């Protein structure tokens, strides 16, 4: 995650989101145990339990307010609604619009992760400095309204990152226009969740359900669940989480497509 970020005014009076979830809080909650916590593995040899609101799941103002809310919220909400229906058993196979919702969510998750790893340096512009300068209060009000501003011939990097996420999502949707996600269920064992999935088109939905591109709707044995977990774990850069790692096998075998 970015180590440097621009703080808000004291008390955050304009209610800008500072801790921005990369994998949404609602999606993490589906993996929570009855105590409301998930188990986290940071590859140190020991695991610990954390709330879905834990800062480790977040970037710190890595993208602008409009990208966090106006642009991303519809994607998160569509996926959350679909995920709930799948968990309840109301959806056994995805229709066309559902495939689109999963693809958008998958891309959003991974592109957020990508920009959160970038240096937090504002973009310098080769232009004549604007005559008008905004106060911190004015800047925050503008950002809250979705307006990009320039400060000292620089654009705050979160605006660039926000545009990058949406641009890459649009490109990804063109590239994955024919994506078809299978609902893959674990007959035994549970799935884990990495901090990103790189080029692996898999979205862990719940401890017992994964969505997998180009896979049929199917149920996996314990051994094959372990194969999925191996691939997911190999994607992780900083951590994985799960409901209970004791129930998450990790095998060498790969997922059947």
CSV table of C-alpha atoms in Angstrom, one decimal:
chain,number,residue,atom,x,y,z
A,1,UNK,CA,0.0,0.0,0.0
A,2,UNK,CA,1.1,3.6,-0.4
A,3,UNK,CA,3.1,4.8,2.6
A,4,UNK,CA,2.5,8.5,2.1
A,5,UNK,CA,-0.9,10.2,1.7
A,6,UNK,CA,-2.4,13.7,2.0
A,7,UNK,CA,-4.3,14.0,5.3
A,8,UNK,CA,-7.6,15.8,5.4
A,9,UNK,CA,-8.5,18.8,7.5
A,10,UNK,CA,-8.5,18.0,11.2
A,11,UNK,CA,-11.7,16.0,12.0
A,12,UNK,CA,-12.3,15.4,8.3
A,13,UNK,CA,-15.2,17.9,8.2
A,14,UNK,CA,-15.9,17.2,4.5
A,15,UNK,CA,-16.2,13.4,5.1
A,16,UNK,CA,-13.7,12.3,2.5
A,17,UNK,CA,-12.8,8.6,2.6
A,18,UNK,CA,-9.3,8.1,3.9
A,19,UNK,CA,-9.1,4.4,4.4
A,20,UNK,CA,-10.2,2.9,1.1
A,21,UNK,CA,-10.9,-0.8,1.0
A,22,UNK,CA,-9.2,-2.6,-1.9
A,23,UNK,CA,-11.3,-5.7,-1.5
A,24,UNK,CA,-14.6,-4.3,-0.2
A,25,UNK,CA,-15.6,-4.6,3.4
A,26,UNK,CA,-18.9,-6.3,2.5
A,27,UNK,CA,-16.9,-9.0,0.6
A,28,UNK,CA,-14.5,-9.5,3.5
A,29,UNK,CA,-17.4,-9.9,5.9
A,30,UNK,CA,-18.6,-13.0,4.0
A,31,UNK,CA,-15.5,-14.7,5.2
A,32,UNK,CA,-15.9,-13.7,8.8
A,33,UNK,CA,-16.3,-16.2,11.6
A,34,UNK,CA,-19.2,-15.9,14.1
A,35,UNK,CA,-17.0,-13.5,16.1
A,36,UNK,CA,-17.0,-11.1,13.1
A,37,UNK,CA,-13.2,-11.6,12.4
A,38,UNK,CA,-11.2,-13.2,9.6
A,39,UNK,CA,-7.9,-15.0,10.0
A,40,UNK,CA,-5.0,-13.3,8.3
A,41,UNK,CA,-1.7,-14.8,7.1
A,42,UNK,CA,1.1,-12.4,6.4
A,43,UNK,CA,3.6,-15.2,5.7
A,44,UNK,CA,5.5,-14.7,9.0
A,45,UNK,CA,4.7,-18.2,10.3
A,46,UNK,CA,1.9,-17.0,12.5
A,47,UNK,CA,-1.7,-15.9,11.7
A,48,UNK,CA,-3.9,-13.4,13.5
A,49,UNK,CA,-7.5,-12.4,13.6
A,50,UNK,CA,-8.7,-9.0,12.3
A,51,UNK,CA,-11.9,-7.1,11.7
A,52,UNK,CA,-13.0,-6.4,8.0
A,53,UNK,CA,-12.4,-2.7,8.9
A,54,UNK,CA,-8.7,-3.3,9.7
A,55,UNK,CA,-6.5,-0.7,8.0
A,56,UNK,CA,-4.3,-3.5,6.5
A,57,UNK,CA,-7.2,-4.1,4.0
A,58,UNK,CA,-7.1,-0.5,2.9
A,59,UNK,CA,-5.1,2.0,0.9
A,60,UNK,CA,-4.8,5.5,2.3
A,61,UNK,CA,-6.4,8.1,-0.2
A,62,UNK,CA,-4.7,6.3,-3.1
A,63,UNK,CA,-7.6,7.4,-5.4
A,64,UNK,CA,-9.9,10.4,-5.3
A,65,UNK,CA,-13.3,10.6,-3.6
A,66,UNK,CA,-15.4,10.3,-6.8
A,67,UNK,CA,-13.5,7.1,-7.7
A,68,UNK,CA,-14.2,5.7,-4.2
A,69,UNK,CA,-17.9,6.6,-4.3
A,70,UNK,CA,-19.7,7.7,-7.5
A,71,UNK,CA,-17.7,5.6,-9.9
A,72,UNK,CA,-17.0,2.5,-7.8
A,73,UNK,CA,-20.1,2.1,-5.7
A,74,UNK,CA,-22.4,0.8,-8.5
A,75,UNK,CA,-19.8,-1.9,-9.3
A,76,UNK,CA,-19.5,-2.9,-5.6
A,77,UNK,CA,-23.3,-2.8,-5.0
A,78,UNK,CA,-24.1,-4.9,-8.1
A,79,UNK,CA,-21.6,-7.5,-7.1
A,80,UNK,CA,-22.7,-7.5,-3.4
A,81,UNK,CA,-26.3,-8.1,-4.4
A,82,UNK,CA,-25.4,-10.9,-6.8
A,83,UNK,CA,-23.1,-12.5,-4.2
A,84,UNK,CA,-25.8,-12.5,-1.6
A,85,UNK,CA,-28.2,-14.2,-4.0
A,86,UNK,CA,-25.6,-16.9,-4.8
A,87,UNK,CA,-25.0,-17.5,-1.1
A,88,UNK,CA,-28.7,-17.8,-0.4
A,89,UNK,CA,-29.0,-20.3,-3.3
A,90,UNK,CA,-31.2,-18.1,-5.4
A,91,UNK,CA,-28.7,-18.1,-8.3
A,92,UNK,CA,-27.3,-21.4,-9.4
A,93,UNK,CA,-25.9,-20.2,-12.7
A,94,UNK,CA,-25.0,-16.7,-14.0
A,95,UNK,CA,-27.0,-14.9,-16.6
A,96,UNK,CA,-25.4,-12.5,-19.1
A,97,UNK,CA,-25.6,-9.3,-17.0
A,98,UNK,CA,-24.3,-11.2,-13.9
A,99,UNK,CA,-21.2,-12.2,-15.8
A,100,UNK,CA,-20.6,-8.5,-16.5
A,101,UNK,CA,-21.0,-7.6,-12.8
A,102,UNK,CA,-18.4,-10.2,-11.7
A,103,UNK,CA,-16.0,-9.1,-14.4
A,104,UNK,CA,-16.3,-5.4,-13.4
A,105,UNK,CA,-15.8,-6.3,-9.7
A,106,UNK,CA,-12.8,-8.5,-10.5
A,107,UNK,CA,-11.1,-5.8,-12.5
A,108,UNK,CA,-11.9,-3.1,-9.9
A,109,UNK,CA,-10.3,-5.2,-7.1
A,110,UNK,CA,-7.1,-5.8,-9.0
A,111,UNK,CA,-6.7,-2.4,-10.4
A,112,UNK,CA,-7.2,-0.8,-7.0
A,113,UNK,CA,-4.5,-3.1,-5.7
A,114,UNK,CA,-2.2,-2.1,-8.5
A,115,UNK,CA,-2.4,1.7,-8.0
A,116,UNK,CA,-2.1,1.2,-4.3
A,117,UNK,CA,1.4,-0.1,-4.9
A,118,UNK,CA,2.5,3.0,-6.9
A,119,UNK,CA,4.7,5.8,-5.4
A,120,UNK,CA,2.5,8.6,-3.9
A,121,UNK,CA,4.1,11.4,-6.0
A,122,UNK,CA,1.9,14.1,-7.5
A,123,UNK,CA,2.0,14.6,-11.2
A,124,UNK,CA,3.9,17.7,-12.3
A,125,UNK,CA,2.5,19.7,-15.3
A,126,UNK,CA,4.5,21.8,-17.7
A,127,UNK,CA,2.1,24.8,-17.7
A,128,UNK,CA,1.9,28.3,-16.5
A,129,UNK,CA,0.8,28.3,-12.9
A,130,UNK,CA,-2.8,29.1,-12.4
A,131,UNK,CA,-3.6,32.5,-10.9
A,132,UNK,CA,-6.1,31.3,-8.4
A,133,UNK,CA,-5.1,29.2,-5.5
A,134,UNK,CA,-7.5,27.2,-3.4
A,135,UNK,CA,-7.6,26.9,0.3
A,136,UNK,CA,-7.5,23.4,1.8
A,137,UNK,CA,-11.2,23.7,2.6
A,138,UNK,CA,-12.0,24.7,-1.0
A,139,UNK,CA,-9.9,21.8,-2.4
A,140,UNK,CA,-11.8,19.3,-0.2
A,141,UNK,CA,-15.2,20.7,-1.3
A,142,UNK,CA,-14.1,20.5,-4.9
A,143,UNK,CA,-12.9,16.9,-4.5
A,144,UNK,CA,-16.2,16.0,-2.8
A,145,UNK,CA,-18.1,17.3,-5.8
A,146,UNK,CA,-15.9,15.2,-8.2
A,147,UNK,CA,-13.8,18.2,-9.4
A,148,UNK,CA,-10.1,17.7,-10.2
A,149,UNK,CA,-7.9,20.7,-9.1
A,150,UNK,CA,-4.3,21.7,-9.8
A,151,UNK,CA,-2.0,22.9,-7.0
A,152,UNK,CA,1.4,24.4,-7.7
A,153,UNK,CA,1.4,23.0,-11.2
A,154,UNK,CA,0.8,19.5,-9.9
A,155,UNK,CA,-2.2,17.2,-9.9
A,156,UNK,CA,-2.6,15.2,-6.7
A,157,UNK,CA,-1.8,11.7,-7.6
A,158,UNK,CA,-5.0,10.3,-6.2
A,159,UNK,CA,-6.9,11.9,-9.2
A,160,UNK,CA,-4.5,10.3,-11.7
A,161,UNK,CA,-4.9,6.9,-9.9
A,162,UNK,CA,-8.7,7.2,-10.0
A,163,UNK,CA,-8.6,7.9,-13.7
A,164,UNK,CA,-6.2,5.0,-14.2
A,165,UNK,CA,-8.5,2.6,-12.3
A,166,UNK,CA,-11.5,3.5,-14.4
A,167,UNK,CA,-9.5,3.5,-17.7
A,168,UNK,CA,-8.0,0.1,-17.0
A,169,UNK,CA,-11.5,-1.2,-16.0
A,170,UNK,CA,-12.9,0.0,-19.3
A,171,UNK,CA,-10.0,-1.6,-21.2
A,172,UNK,CA,-10.4,-4.8,-19.2
A,173,UNK,CA,-14.1,-4.9,-19.9
A,174,UNK,CA,-13.3,-4.8,-23.6
A,175,UNK,CA,-10.7,-7.5,-23.3
A,176,UNK,CA,-13.0,-9.7,-21.1
A,177,UNK,CA,-16.2,-9.0,-22.9
A,178,UNK,CA,-16.8,-12.7,-23.4
A,179,UNK,CA,-15.9,-13.7,-19.8
A,180,UNK,CA,-18.2,-16.4,-18.4
A,181,UNK,CA,-17.9,-17.1,-14.7
A,182,UNK,CA,-18.7,-20.5,-13.3
A,183,UNK,CA,-20.0,-20.9,-9.7
A,184,UNK,CA,-17.5,-23.3,-8.1
A,185,UNK,CA,-18.5,-24.8,-4.7
A,186,UNK,CA,-16.4,-26.6,-2.2
A,187,UNK,CA,-17.8,-30.0,-1.2
A,188,UNK,CA,-15.2,-30.0,1.6
A,189,UNK,CA,-12.7,-27.5,2.9
A,190,UNK,CA,-12.8,-23.7,2.4
A,191,UNK,CA,-11.4,-21.1,0.1
A,192,UNK,CA,-8.9,-18.4,1.1
A,193,UNK,CA,-8.6,-14.9,-0.3
A,194,UNK,CA,-5.3,-13.3,-1.5
A,195,UNK,CA,-4.7,-9.5,-1.5
A,196,UNK,CA,-4.9,-9.7,-5.3
A,197,UNK,CA,-5.3,-12.3,-8.0
A,198,UNK,CA,-2.9,-10.9,-10.6
A,199,UNK,CA,-3.9,-12.6,-14.0
A,200,UNK,CA,-5.8,-15.4,-12.3
A,201,UNK,CA,-9.5,-14.8,-13.1
A,202,UNK,CA,-10.9,-16.1,-9.8
A,203,UNK,CA,-13.0,-14.2,-7.3
A,204,UNK,CA,-13.4,-15.9,-3.9
A,205,UNK,CA,-17.0,-15.2,-2.9
A,206,UNK,CA,-17.4,-17.0,0.4
A,207,UNK,CA,-15.6,-19.7,2.3
A,208,UNK,CA,-17.4,-22.3,0.2
A,209,UNK,CA,-17.8,-20.5,-3.2
A,210,UNK,CA,-15.5,-19.1,-5.8
A,211,UNK,CA,-16.3,-17.6,-9.2
A,212,UNK,CA,-14.0,-18.8,-11.9
A,213,UNK,CA,-13.8,-17.5,-15.4
A,214,UNK,CA,-14.1,-20.2,-18.1
A,215,UNK,CA,-15.1,-22.8,-15.6
A,216,UNK,CA,-18.4,-24.7,-15.5
A,217,UNK,CA,-20.7,-24.6,-12.5
A,218,UNK,CA,-19.3,-27.4,-10.4
A,219,UNK,CA,-18.5,-28.8,-7.0
A,220,UNK,CA,-14.9,-29.5,-6.1
A,221,UNK,CA,-13.4,-32.2,-3.9
A,222,UNK,CA,-11.2,-31.4,-1.0
A,223,UNK,CA,-8.1,-32.0,-3.2
A,224,UNK,CA,-9.3,-29.7,-5.9
A,225,UNK,CA,-10.2,-27.0,-3.4
A,226,UNK,CA,-6.6,-27.2,-2.3
A,227,UNK,CA,-5.5,-26.7,-5.9
A,228,UNK,CA,-7.5,-23.5,-6.1
A,229,UNK,CA,-6.1,-22.3,-2.8
A,230,UNK,CA,-2.6,-23.0,-4.0
A,231,UNK,CA,-3.1,-20.8,-7.1
A,232,UNK,CA,-4.7,-18.1,-5.0
A,233,UNK,CA,-2.0,-18.1,-2.4
A,234,UNK,CA,0.7,-17.9,-5.1
A,235,UNK,CA,-0.9,-14.6,-6.2
A,236,UNK,CA,-0.7,-12.9,-2.8
A,237,UNK,CA,1.9,-10.2,-2.4
A,238,UNK,CA,1.5,-9.3,1.3
A,239,UNK,CA,-1.3,-11.4,2.9
A,240,UNK,CA,-4.1,-13.9,2.5
A,241,UNK,CA,-7.2,-14.2,4.7
A,242,UNK,CA,-9.8,-16.8,5.4
A,243,UNK,CA,-12.5,-17.7,7.9
A,244,UNK,CA,-10.3,-20.5,9.3
A,245,UNK,CA,-7.0,-21.6,7.7
A,246,UNK,CA,-7.3,-25.0,9.4
A,247,UNK,CA,-10.1,-25.6,6.9
A,248,UNK,CA,-8.2,-24.3,3.9
A,249,UNK,CA,-6.2,-27.1,2.2
A,250,UNK,CA,-3.4,-26.1,-0.1
A,251,UNK,CA,-2.4,-28.6,-2.8
A,252,UNK,CA,-0.3,-28.7,-5.9
A,253,UNK,CA,-3.1,-29.7,-8.2
A,254,UNK,CA,-4.6,-26.9,-10.3
A,255,UNK,CA,-8.2,-26.1,-10.8
A,256,UNK,CA,-10.1,-27.9,-13.6
A,257,UNK,CA,-11.2,-25.6,-16.5
